C-alpha positions as MATLAB code, in Angstrom:
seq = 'XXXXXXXXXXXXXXXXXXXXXXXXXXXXXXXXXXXXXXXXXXXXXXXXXXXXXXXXXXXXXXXXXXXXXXXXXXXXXXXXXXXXXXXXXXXXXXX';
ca = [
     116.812   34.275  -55.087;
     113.934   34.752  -57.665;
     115.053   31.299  -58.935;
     114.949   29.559  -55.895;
     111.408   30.978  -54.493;
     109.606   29.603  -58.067;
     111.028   26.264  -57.416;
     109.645   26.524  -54.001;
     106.477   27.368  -55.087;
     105.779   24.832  -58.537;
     102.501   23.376  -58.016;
     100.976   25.690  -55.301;
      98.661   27.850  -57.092;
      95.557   27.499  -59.086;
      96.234   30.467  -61.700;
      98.590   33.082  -62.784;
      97.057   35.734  -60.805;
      97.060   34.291  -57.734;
     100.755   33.009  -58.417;
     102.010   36.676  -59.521;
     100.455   37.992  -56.630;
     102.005   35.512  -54.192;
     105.205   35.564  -55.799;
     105.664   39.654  -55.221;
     104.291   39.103  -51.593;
     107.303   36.849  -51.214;
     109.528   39.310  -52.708;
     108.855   42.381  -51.151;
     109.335   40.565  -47.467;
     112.680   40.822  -49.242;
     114.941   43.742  -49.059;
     113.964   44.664  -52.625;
     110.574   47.556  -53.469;
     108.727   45.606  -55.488;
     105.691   47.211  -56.879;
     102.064   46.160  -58.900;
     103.061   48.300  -62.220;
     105.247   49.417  -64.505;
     103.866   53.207  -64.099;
     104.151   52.670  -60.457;
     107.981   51.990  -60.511;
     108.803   54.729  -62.909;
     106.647   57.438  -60.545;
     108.703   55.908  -57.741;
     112.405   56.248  -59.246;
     111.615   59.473  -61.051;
     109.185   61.640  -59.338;
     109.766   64.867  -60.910;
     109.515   62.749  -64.264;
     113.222   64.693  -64.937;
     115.793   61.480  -65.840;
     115.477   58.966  -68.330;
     114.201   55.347  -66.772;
     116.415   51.936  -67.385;
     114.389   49.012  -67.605;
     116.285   45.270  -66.725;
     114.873   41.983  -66.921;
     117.728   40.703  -63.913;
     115.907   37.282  -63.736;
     113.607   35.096  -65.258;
     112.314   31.352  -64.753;
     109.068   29.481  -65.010;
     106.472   28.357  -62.125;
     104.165   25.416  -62.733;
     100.566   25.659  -61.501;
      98.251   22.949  -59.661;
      96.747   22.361  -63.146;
     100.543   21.798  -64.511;
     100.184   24.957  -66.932;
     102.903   26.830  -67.027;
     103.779   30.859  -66.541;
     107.294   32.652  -67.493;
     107.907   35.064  -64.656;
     110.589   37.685  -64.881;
     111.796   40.158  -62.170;
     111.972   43.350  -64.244;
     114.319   46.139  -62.170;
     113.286   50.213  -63.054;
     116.110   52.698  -62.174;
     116.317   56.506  -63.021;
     119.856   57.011  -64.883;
     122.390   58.320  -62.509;
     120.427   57.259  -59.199;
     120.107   54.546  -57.099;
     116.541   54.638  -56.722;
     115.534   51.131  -57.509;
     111.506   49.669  -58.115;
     110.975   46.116  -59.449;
     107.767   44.618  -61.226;
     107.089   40.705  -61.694;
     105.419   39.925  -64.910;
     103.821   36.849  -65.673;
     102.686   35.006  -68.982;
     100.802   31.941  -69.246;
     102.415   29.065  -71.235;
];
């Protein structure tokens, strides 16, 4: 799925902001709770700050901007051990 919306979107954006921005728009009309932050997804799986946090890169791919740069994006999953609480983060890194 994360795969399939960069392809979708190569070429549609002016800058990695933007792009990042856009791109967790798109995935939180999904089923998944994608958030801005790392520190926001561990508050959100582990309130009480009382479990350890696991941190999974579950998918990764590259988009292409309007200027044919090019960012690595990875979906980065947050879960509290023994939950399942789930938060997600998309980070970005120009090319």
């Amino acid at each position: 799925m994360f795969n399939r919306i960069l392809a979708k979107n190569n070429f549609k954006y002016e800058d990695e902001e933007t792009a990042k921005e856009e791109i967790t728009k798109m995935l939180s009309d999904t089923d998944l709770t994608v958030v801005e932050s790392r520190c926001k997804a561990i508050e959100m799986v582990n309130p009480d700050k009382s479990l350890e946090v696991q941190k999974s890169i579950i998918a990764e791919g590259y988009l292409f901007l309007k200027n044919e740069y090019a960012i690595s994006m990875q979906l980065i999953q947050y879960n509290a051990y023994g939950t399942m609480k789930f938060a997600y983060v998309v980070k970005s890194i120009t090319i």
